[in-house]
Amino acid sequence: TRYPRVEHITPSAMERLAIILTVIVCFGTPAAFKKPLFVGVIVPSERNEFYYSELSVPAVRMAVDHINNNSYLLPDHEIVLSVNDSKCDIGLASYQMYRMLSANTTKIALVAAGCSIVTQPLARSSQFWNIPQFNFLSSSPALEKRAVYRHYYHLLPSENSFSPGRAGLMVELKWRRSVVLVQPSDIFDLNSRDLVLEMATQGLERPEVMLLPDDDDFSDVVDRIKELDVRILFGLVYEEKARQLVCSVRK
């Protein structure tokens, strides 16, 4: 077989060849031509009383790296993250979500929003864009309502999932009476109702449910516990408040 010499290639063909070679040299392998898939991330980046999510973004990045570096998963695409720090603020997180969803780059999913008080309004809104929202930090029982949060999926079990175990522990150890201490919050209010119902289902006495004060003075709470002469306490509280409560009860 005889091949044509270089001078037989027309100028236009030579120009096209030069362009192709330039692209290959500049961009390297075909992996550079992967179609980007944008995922919006809205989570608080620091720890406070209500959430512990400072490692959430590194975890998301690690998962995305595993997918992007696997030639068998989405071989023609690359996941690109758009990360925002919500600071567990409803207004800020809502602004960040609307800004991302109105941008020129189409988002295929949201990872939001770290704390339940922000996750709930975002999940109510994101469904109108027909976009799935994922979360691995929020545990509010309200988020289990599929009719309300149609495109929301969480990886962390609801707080209500612990109710059967708590009641079952009392049955196993033959404890009958208890007190449920609740920090004022929607998530703990729903959880306390579920726990009381579960205890009744398992034949236990109805526990005394006590709301904790907003300040750090638990003297009235401690006095009431002593008056009831109850030794089994269930605290539905955030970590910082829980530490203060335990110290007050032990005094």
PDB file of C-alpha atoms in Angstrom:
ATOM      1  CA  THR A   1       0.000   0.000   0.000  1.00  0.00           C
ATOM      2  CA  ARG A   2       1.341   3.406  -0.957  1.00  0.00           C
ATOM      3  CA  TYR A   3       0.636   6.369   1.283  1.00  0.00           C
ATOM      4  CA  PRO A   4       0.319   9.913  -0.037  1.00  0.00           C
ATOM      5  CA  ARG A   5       3.229  12.176   0.640  1.00  0.00           C
ATOM      6  CA  VAL A   6       2.816  15.219   2.852  1.00  0.00           C
ATOM      7  CA  GLU A   7       2.749  17.619  -0.073  1.00  0.00           C
ATOM      8  CA  HIS A   8      -0.395  15.916  -1.387  1.00  0.00           C
ATOM      9  CA  ILE A   9      -2.366  16.990   1.732  1.00  0.00           C
ATOM     10  CA  THR A  10      -4.366  20.124   1.031  1.00  0.00           C
ATOM     11  CA  PRO A  11      -3.752  23.235   3.155  1.00  0.00           C
ATOM     12  CA  SER A  12      -7.178  22.974   4.736  1.00  0.00           C
ATOM     13  CA  ALA A  13      -6.515  19.386   5.815  1.00  0.00           C
ATOM     14  CA  MET A  14      -3.103  20.390   7.202  1.00  0.00           C
ATOM     15  CA  GLU A  15      -4.750  23.162   9.199  1.00  0.00           C
ATOM     16  CA  ARG A  16      -7.280  20.733  10.639  1.00  0.00           C
ATOM     17  CA  LEU A  17      -4.504  18.310  11.575  1.00  0.00           C
ATOM     18  CA  ALA A  18      -2.579  21.102  13.308  1.00  0.00           C
ATOM     19  CA  ILE A  19      -5.663  22.049  15.327  1.00  0.00           C
ATOM     20  CA  ILE A  20      -6.242  18.447  16.423  1.00  0.00           C
ATOM     21  CA  LEU A  21      -2.611  18.016  17.472  1.00  0.00           C
ATOM     22  CA  THR A  22      -2.699  21.301  19.363  1.00  0.00           C
ATOM     23  CA  VAL A  23      -5.793  20.254  21.279  1.00  0.00           C
ATOM     24  CA  ILE A  24      -4.251  16.889  22.183  1.00  0.00           C
ATOM     25  CA  VAL A  25      -1.049  18.498  23.385  1.00  0.00           C
ATOM     26  CA  CYS A  26      -2.831  21.173  25.393  1.00  0.00           C
ATOM     27  CA  PHE A  27      -5.547  19.062  26.953  1.00  0.00           C
ATOM     28  CA  GLY A  28      -3.965  15.603  27.078  1.00  0.00           C
ATOM     29  CA  THR A  29      -6.114  12.481  27.346  1.00  0.00           C
ATOM     30  CA  PRO A  30      -9.805  12.158  26.430  1.00  0.00           C
ATOM     31  CA  ALA A  31     -10.595  12.489  30.158  1.00  0.00           C
ATOM     32  CA  ALA A  32     -10.196  16.232  29.680  1.00  0.00           C
ATOM     33  CA  PHE A  33     -13.306  16.210  27.512  1.00  0.00           C
ATOM     34  CA  LYS A  34     -15.569  14.811  30.236  1.00  0.00           C
ATOM     35  CA  LYS A  35     -18.897  16.561  30.589  1.00  0.00           C
ATOM     36  CA  PRO A  36     -19.179  18.282  34.000  1.00  0.00           C
ATOM     37  CA  LEU A  37     -22.068  17.423  36.313  1.00  0.00           C
ATOM     38  CA  PHE A  38     -22.549  20.153  38.909  1.00  0.00           C
ATOM     39  CA  VAL A  39     -23.638  19.348  42.477  1.00  0.00           C
ATOM     40  CA  GLY A  40     -24.479  22.121  44.935  1.00  0.00           C
ATOM     41  CA  VAL A  41     -23.271  21.710  48.527  1.00  0.00           C
ATOM     42  CA  ILE A  42     -24.762  23.875  51.293  1.00  0.00           C
ATOM     43  CA  VAL A  43     -23.529  22.930  54.766  1.00  0.00           C
ATOM     44  CA  PRO A  44     -22.113  24.742  57.803  1.00  0.00           C
ATOM     45  CA  SER A  45     -18.339  24.471  57.895  1.00  0.00           C
ATOM     46  CA  GLU A  46     -17.817  25.003  61.620  1.00  0.00           C
ATOM     47  CA  ARG A  47     -19.055  23.355  64.776  1.00  0.00           C
ATOM     48  CA  ASN A  48     -21.445  24.940  67.268  1.00  0.00           C
ATOM     49  CA  GLU A  49     -24.065  23.847  69.798  1.00  0.00           C
ATOM     50  CA  PHE A  50     -26.557  22.637  67.210  1.00  0.00           C
ATOM     51  CA  TYR A  51     -24.459  20.765  64.681  1.00  0.00           C
ATOM     52  CA  TYR A  52     -21.136  19.058  64.137  1.00  0.00           C
ATOM     53  CA  SER A  53     -20.376  19.213  60.436  1.00  0.00           C
ATOM     54  CA  GLU A  54     -16.847  20.527  60.052  1.00  0.00           C
ATOM     55  CA  LEU A  55     -15.845  17.219  58.405  1.00  0.00           C
ATOM     56  CA  SER A  56     -18.837  17.037  56.072  1.00  0.00           C
ATOM     57  CA  VAL A  57     -17.272  18.871  53.117  1.00  0.00           C
ATOM     58  CA  PRO A  58     -14.046  16.761  53.178  1.00  0.00           C
ATOM     59  CA  ALA A  59     -16.250  13.645  53.270  1.00  0.00           C
ATOM     60  CA  VAL A  60     -18.241  14.826  50.245  1.00  0.00           C
ATOM     61  CA  ARG A  61     -15.046  15.680  48.355  1.00  0.00           C
ATOM     62  CA  MET A  62     -13.603  12.251  49.152  1.00  0.00           C
ATOM     63  CA  ALA A  63     -16.730  10.525  47.824  1.00  0.00           C
ATOM     64  CA  VAL A  64     -16.687  12.614  44.645  1.00  0.00           C
ATOM     65  CA  ASP A  65     -12.980  11.864  44.105  1.00  0.00           C
ATOM     66  CA  HIS A  66     -13.707   8.142  44.325  1.00  0.00           C
ATOM     67  CA  ILE A  67     -16.354   8.492  41.627  1.00  0.00           C
ATOM     68  CA  ASN A  68     -14.341  10.748  39.337  1.00  0.00           C
ATOM     69  CA  ASN A  69     -11.256   8.508  39.582  1.00  0.00           C
ATOM     70  CA  ASN A  70     -13.189   5.329  38.778  1.00  0.00           C
ATOM     71  CA  SER A  71     -13.260   4.716  35.029  1.00  0.00           C
ATOM     72  CA  TYR A  72     -16.299   2.439  35.370  1.00  0.00           C
ATOM     73  CA  LEU A  73     -18.483   5.098  37.013  1.00  0.00           C
ATOM     74  CA  LEU A  74     -19.683   7.935  34.792  1.00  0.00           C
ATOM     75  CA  PRO A  75     -16.776   7.440  32.352  1.00  0.00           C
ATOM     76  CA  ASP A  76     -17.829  10.375  30.174  1.00  0.00           C
ATOM     77  CA  HIS A  77     -18.651  12.767  33.011  1.00  0.00           C
ATOM     78  CA  GLU A  78     -16.996  14.494  35.939  1.00  0.00           C
ATOM     79  CA  ILE A  79     -18.749  15.636  39.110  1.00  0.00           C
ATOM     80  CA  VAL A  80     -17.969  19.242  40.032  1.00  0.00           C
ATOM     81  CA  LEU A  81     -18.875  20.587  43.486  1.00  0.00           C
ATOM     82  CA  SER A  82     -20.117  24.083  44.241  1.00  0.00           C
ATOM     83  CA  VAL A  83     -19.560  24.455  48.007  1.00  0.00           C
ATOM     84  CA  ASN A  84     -21.232  27.073  50.220  1.00  0.00           C
ATOM     85  CA  ASP A  85     -21.020  27.656  53.980  1.00  0.00           C
ATOM     86  CA  SER A  86     -24.587  28.046  55.263  1.00  0.00           C
ATOM     87  CA  LYS A  87     -23.504  28.827  58.845  1.00  0.00           C
ATOM     88  CA  CYS A  88     -26.749  27.079  59.852  1.00  0.00           C
ATOM     89  CA  ASP A  89     -28.595  30.266  58.838  1.00  0.00           C
ATOM     90  CA  ILE A  90     -31.934  29.876  57.044  1.00  0.00           C
ATOM     91  CA  GLY A  91     -31.725  33.185  55.182  1.00  0.00           C
ATOM     92  CA  LEU A  92     -28.154  32.705  54.024  1.00  0.00           C
ATOM     93  CA  ALA A  93     -28.719  29.084  52.961  1.00  0.00           C
ATOM     94  CA  SER A  94     -31.864  30.017  51.010  1.00  0.00           C
ATOM     95  CA  TYR A  95     -30.004  32.761  49.178  1.00  0.00           C
ATOM     96  CA  GLN A  96     -27.159  30.374  48.339  1.00  0.00           C
ATOM     97  CA  MET A  97     -29.569  27.755  46.997  1.00  0.00           C
ATOM     98  CA  TYR A  98     -31.533  30.208  44.827  1.00  0.00           C
ATOM     99  CA  ARG A  99     -28.289  31.685  43.481  1.00  0.00           C
ATOM    100  CA  MET A 100     -26.935  28.259  42.554  1.00  0.00           C
ATOM    101  CA  LEU A 101     -30.137  27.029  40.949  1.00  0.00           C
ATOM    102  CA  SER A 102     -30.483  30.202  38.868  1.00  0.00           C
ATOM    103  CA  ALA A 103     -26.892  30.069  37.592  1.00  0.00           C
ATOM    104  CA  ASN A 104     -26.016  29.048  34.035  1.00  0.00           C
ATOM    105  CA  THR A 105     -24.569  25.715  35.198  1.00  0.00           C
ATOM    106  CA  THR A 106     -27.367  23.204  35.731  1.00  0.00           C
ATOM    107  CA  LYS A 107     -27.196  21.425  39.082  1.00  0.00           C
ATOM    108  CA  ILE A 108     -28.131  17.745  39.080  1.00  0.00           C
ATOM    109  CA  ALA A 109     -28.391  17.457  42.893  1.00  0.00           C
ATOM    110  CA  LEU A 110     -28.060  19.285  46.199  1.00  0.00           C
ATOM    111  CA  VAL A 111     -26.263  18.192  49.346  1.00  0.00           C
ATOM    112  CA  ALA A 112     -27.939  20.332  51.997  1.00  0.00           C
ATOM    113  CA  ALA A 113     -28.084  21.667  54.595  1.00  0.00           C
ATOM    114  CA  GLY A 114     -26.424  20.120  57.655  1.00  0.00           C
ATOM    115  CA  CYS A 115     -28.797  21.249  60.417  1.00  0.00           C
ATOM    116  CA  SER A 116     -32.486  20.394  60.449  1.00  0.00           C
ATOM    117  CA  ILE A 117     -33.777  23.938  60.921  1.00  0.00           C
ATOM    118  CA  VAL A 118     -32.212  24.851  57.564  1.00  0.00           C
ATOM    119  CA  THR A 119     -32.703  21.522  55.817  1.00  0.00           C
ATOM    120  CA  GLN A 120     -36.486  21.609  56.145  1.00  0.00           C
ATOM    121  CA  PRO A 121     -37.199  24.911  54.325  1.00  0.00           C
ATOM    122  CA  LEU A 122     -34.623  24.104  51.658  1.00  0.00           C
ATOM    123  CA  ALA A 123     -36.167  20.684  51.054  1.00  0.00           C
ATOM    124  CA  ARG A 124     -39.581  22.294  50.711  1.00  0.00           C
ATOM    125  CA  SER A 125     -38.236  24.695  48.078  1.00  0.00           C
ATOM    126  CA  SER A 126     -35.796  22.530  46.090  1.00  0.00           C
ATOM    127  CA  GLN A 127     -38.556  20.155  44.995  1.00  0.00           C
ATOM    128  CA  PHE A 128     -40.013  22.896  42.791  1.00  0.00           C
ATOM    129  CA  TRP A 129     -36.850  22.656  40.672  1.00  0.00           C
ATOM    130  CA  ASN A 130     -37.398  18.890  40.492  1.00  0.00           C
ATOM    131  CA  ILE A 131     -33.913  18.364  41.903  1.00  0.00           C
ATOM    132  CA  PRO A 132     -32.990  15.651  44.453  1.00  0.00           C
ATOM    133  CA  GLN A 133     -31.635  16.849  47.792  1.00  0.00           C
ATOM    134  CA  PHE A 134     -29.402  14.608  49.911  1.00  0.00           C
ATOM    135  CA  ASN A 135     -28.370  14.996  53.535  1.00  0.00           C
ATOM    136  CA  PHE A 136     -26.325  12.938  55.969  1.00  0.00           C
ATOM    137  CA  LEU A 137     -26.516  15.199  59.041  1.00  0.00           C
ATOM    138  CA  SER A 138     -30.139  16.232  59.681  1.00  0.00           C
ATOM    139  CA  SER A 139     -32.219  13.895  61.852  1.00  0.00           C
ATOM    140  CA  SER A 140     -35.509  15.738  62.375  1.00  0.00           C
ATOM    141  CA  PRO A 141     -38.516  13.360  62.362  1.00  0.00           C
ATOM    142  CA  ALA A 142     -40.406  15.943  60.293  1.00  0.00           C
ATOM    143  CA  LEU A 143     -38.158  15.180  57.304  1.00  0.00           C
ATOM    144  CA  GLU A 144     -39.649  11.687  57.070  1.00  0.00           C
ATOM    145  CA  LYS A 145     -42.886  13.086  55.627  1.00  0.00           C
ATOM    146  CA  ARG A 146     -42.565  11.983  52.006  1.00  0.00           C
ATOM    147  CA  ALA A 147     -45.702  13.863  50.953  1.00  0.00           C
ATOM    148  CA  VAL A 148     -44.081  17.129  52.065  1.00  0.00           C
ATOM    149  CA  TYR A 149     -40.430  16.463  51.133  1.00  0.00           C
ATOM    150  CA  ARG A 150     -40.877  14.562  47.875  1.00  0.00           C
ATOM    151  CA  HIS A 151     -37.299  14.826  46.584  1.00  0.00           C
ATOM    152  CA  TYR A 152     -35.435  14.697  49.898  1.00  0.00           C
ATOM    153  CA  TYR A 153     -33.280  11.745  50.988  1.00  0.00           C
ATOM    154  CA  HIS A 154     -31.269  11.458  54.207  1.00  0.00           C
ATOM    155  CA  LEU A 155     -28.623   8.966  55.241  1.00  0.00           C
ATOM    156  CA  LEU A 156     -28.802   9.691  58.990  1.00  0.00           C
ATOM    157  CA  PRO A 157     -31.629   7.892  60.833  1.00  0.00           C
ATOM    158  CA  SER A 158     -34.403   9.990  62.304  1.00  0.00           C
ATOM    159  CA  GLU A 159     -34.308  10.716  66.032  1.00  0.00           C
ATOM    160  CA  ASN A 160     -37.508   8.664  66.309  1.00  0.00           C
ATOM    161  CA  SER A 161     -35.607   5.541  65.276  1.00  0.00           C
ATOM    162  CA  PHE A 162     -34.083   5.459  68.778  1.00  0.00           C
ATOM    163  CA  SER A 163     -37.443   5.365  70.586  1.00  0.00           C
ATOM    164  CA  PRO A 164     -37.972   1.572  70.379  1.00  0.00           C
ATOM    165  CA  GLY A 165     -34.474   0.971  71.731  1.00  0.00           C
ATOM    166  CA  ARG A 166     -34.922   3.376  74.634  1.00  0.00           C
ATOM    167  CA  ALA A 167     -38.240   1.879  75.622  1.00  0.00           C
ATOM    168  CA  GLY A 168     -36.933  -1.639  75.050  1.00  0.00           C
ATOM    169  CA  LEU A 169     -34.009  -0.978  77.394  1.00  0.00           C
ATOM    170  CA  MET A 170     -36.420  -0.050  80.169  1.00  0.00           C
ATOM    171  CA  VAL A 171     -38.432  -3.213  79.589  1.00  0.00           C
ATOM    172  CA  GLU A 172     -35.292  -5.371  79.565  1.00  0.00           C
ATOM    173  CA  LEU A 173     -33.997  -3.873  82.837  1.00  0.00           C
ATOM    174  CA  LYS A 174     -37.469  -3.848  84.399  1.00  0.00           C
ATOM    175  CA  TRP A 175     -37.526  -0.081  84.826  1.00  0.00           C
ATOM    176  CA  ARG A 176     -41.014   1.387  84.958  1.00  0.00           C
ATOM    177  CA  ARG A 177     -40.761   5.115  85.634  1.00  0.00           C
ATOM    178  CA  SER A 178     -38.732   7.771  83.850  1.00  0.00           C
ATOM    179  CA  VAL A 179     -38.467  11.468  83.044  1.00  0.00           C
ATOM    180  CA  VAL A 180     -37.938  12.896  79.561  1.00  0.00           C
ATOM    181  CA  LEU A 181     -36.020  16.184  79.536  1.00  0.00           C
ATOM    182  CA  VAL A 182     -36.595  18.163  76.342  1.00  0.00           C
ATOM    183  CA  GLN A 183     -34.706  21.162  74.980  1.00  0.00           C
ATOM    184  CA  PRO A 184     -37.209  23.485  73.231  1.00  0.00           C
ATOM    185  CA  SER A 185     -36.844  22.585  69.551  1.00  0.00           C
ATOM    186  CA  ASP A 186     -39.095  21.109  66.873  1.00  0.00           C
ATOM    187  CA  ILE A 187     -36.824  18.114  66.430  1.00  0.00           C
ATOM    188  CA  PHE A 188     -36.867  17.183  70.136  1.00  0.00           C
ATOM    189  CA  ASP A 189     -40.550  17.996  70.572  1.00  0.00           C
ATOM    190  CA  LEU A 190     -41.484  15.489  67.863  1.00  0.00           C
ATOM    191  CA  ASN A 191     -39.021  12.981  69.281  1.00  0.00           C
ATOM    192  CA  SER A 192     -40.435  13.236  72.815  1.00  0.00           C
ATOM    193  CA  ARG A 193     -43.971  12.602  71.567  1.00  0.00           C
ATOM    194  CA  ASP A 194     -42.814   9.524  69.723  1.00  0.00           C
ATOM    195  CA  LEU A 195     -40.889   8.250  72.761  1.00  0.00           C
ATOM    196  CA  VAL A 196     -43.930   8.666  75.050  1.00  0.00           C
ATOM    197  CA  LEU A 197     -46.083   6.772  72.550  1.00  0.00           C
ATOM    198  CA  GLU A 198     -43.491   3.998  72.245  1.00  0.00           C
ATOM    199  CA  MET A 199     -43.297   3.591  76.023  1.00  0.00           C
ATOM    200  CA  ALA A 200     -47.076   3.253  76.213  1.00  0.00           C
ATOM    201  CA  THR A 201     -46.968   0.660  73.431  1.00  0.00           C
ATOM    202  CA  GLN A 202     -44.448  -1.401  75.399  1.00  0.00           C
ATOM    203  CA  GLY A 203     -46.521  -1.252  78.598  1.00  0.00           C
ATOM    204  CA  LEU A 204     -44.465   1.298  80.517  1.00  0.00           C
ATOM    205  CA  GLU A 205     -45.759   4.109  82.689  1.00  0.00           C
ATOM    206  CA  ARG A 206     -46.214   7.433  80.983  1.00  0.00           C
ATOM    207  CA  PRO A 207     -43.032   9.447  81.642  1.00  0.00           C
ATOM    208  CA  GLU A 208     -42.976  12.981  82.973  1.00  0.00           C
ATOM    209  CA  VAL A 209     -41.977  15.310  80.104  1.00  0.00           C
ATOM    210  CA  MET A 210     -40.157  18.455  81.197  1.00  0.00           C
ATOM    211  CA  LEU A 211     -39.103  21.370  79.006  1.00  0.00           C
ATOM    212  CA  LEU A 212     -35.681  22.749  79.853  1.00  0.00           C
ATOM    213  CA  PRO A 213     -35.247  26.504  80.350  1.00  0.00           C
ATOM    214  CA  ASP A 214     -33.359  28.550  77.798  1.00  0.00           C
ATOM    215  CA  ASP A 215     -30.871  29.706  80.411  1.00  0.00           C
ATOM    216  CA  ASP A 216     -28.459  27.516  82.368  1.00  0.00           C
ATOM    217  CA  ASP A 217     -30.451  27.470  85.590  1.00  0.00           C
ATOM    218  CA  PHE A 218     -31.768  23.931  86.007  1.00  0.00           C
ATOM    219  CA  SER A 219     -32.604  24.214  89.717  1.00  0.00           C
ATOM    220  CA  ASP A 220     -36.367  23.908  89.134  1.00  0.00           C
ATOM    221  CA  VAL A 221     -35.818  20.887  86.929  1.00  0.00           C
ATOM    222  CA  VAL A 222     -33.616  19.185  89.520  1.00  0.00           C
ATOM    223  CA  ASP A 223     -36.114  19.931  92.299  1.00  0.00           C
ATOM    224  CA  ARG A 224     -38.931  18.388  90.262  1.00  0.00           C
ATOM    225  CA  ILE A 225     -36.867  15.262  89.553  1.00  0.00           C
ATOM    226  CA  LYS A 226     -36.184  14.874  93.298  1.00  0.00           C
ATOM    227  CA  GLU A 227     -39.855  15.372  94.053  1.00  0.00           C
ATOM    228  CA  LEU A 228     -40.832  12.616  91.621  1.00  0.00           C
ATOM    229  CA  ASP A 229     -38.063  10.392  93.024  1.00  0.00           C
ATOM    230  CA  VAL A 230     -37.197   9.175  89.530  1.00  0.00           C
ATOM    231  CA  ARG A 231     -33.761   7.799  88.634  1.00  0.00           C
ATOM    232  CA  ILE A 232     -34.137   7.168  84.903  1.00  0.00           C
ATOM    233  CA  LEU A 233     -33.676  10.306  82.810  1.00  0.00           C
ATOM    234  CA  PHE A 234     -33.810  10.649  79.036  1.00  0.00           C
ATOM    235  CA  GLY A 235     -32.282  13.871  77.741  1.00  0.00           C
ATOM    236  CA  LEU A 236     -33.401  15.011  74.304  1.00  0.00           C
ATOM    237  CA  VAL A 237     -30.957  17.894  74.060  1.00  0.00           C
ATOM    238  CA  TYR A 238     -28.000  19.171  72.089  1.00  0.00           C
ATOM    239  CA  GLU A 239     -24.510  18.405  73.343  1.00  0.00           C
ATOM    240  CA  GLU A 240     -23.676  21.679  75.087  1.00  0.00           C
ATOM    241  CA  LYS A 241     -26.971  21.792  76.959  1.00  0.00           C
ATOM    242  CA  ALA A 242     -26.600  18.105  77.827  1.00  0.00           C
ATOM    243  CA  ARG A 243     -23.251  18.692  79.535  1.00  0.00           C
ATOM    244  CA  GLN A 244     -24.709  21.497  81.644  1.00  0.00           C
ATOM    245  CA  LEU A 245     -27.746  19.386  82.510  1.00  0.00           C
ATOM    246  CA  VAL A 246     -25.720  16.371  83.636  1.00  0.00           C
ATOM    247  CA  CYS A 247     -23.493  18.536  85.822  1.00  0.00           C
ATOM    248  CA  SER A 248     -26.563  20.133  87.464  1.00  0.00           C
ATOM    249  CA  VAL A 249     -28.259  16.789  88.140  1.00  0.00           C
ATOM    250  CA  ARG A 250     -25.117  15.272  89.673  1.00  0.00           C
ATOM    251  CA  LYS A 251     -24.640  18.099  92.170  1.00  0.00           C
TER     252      LYS A 251
END
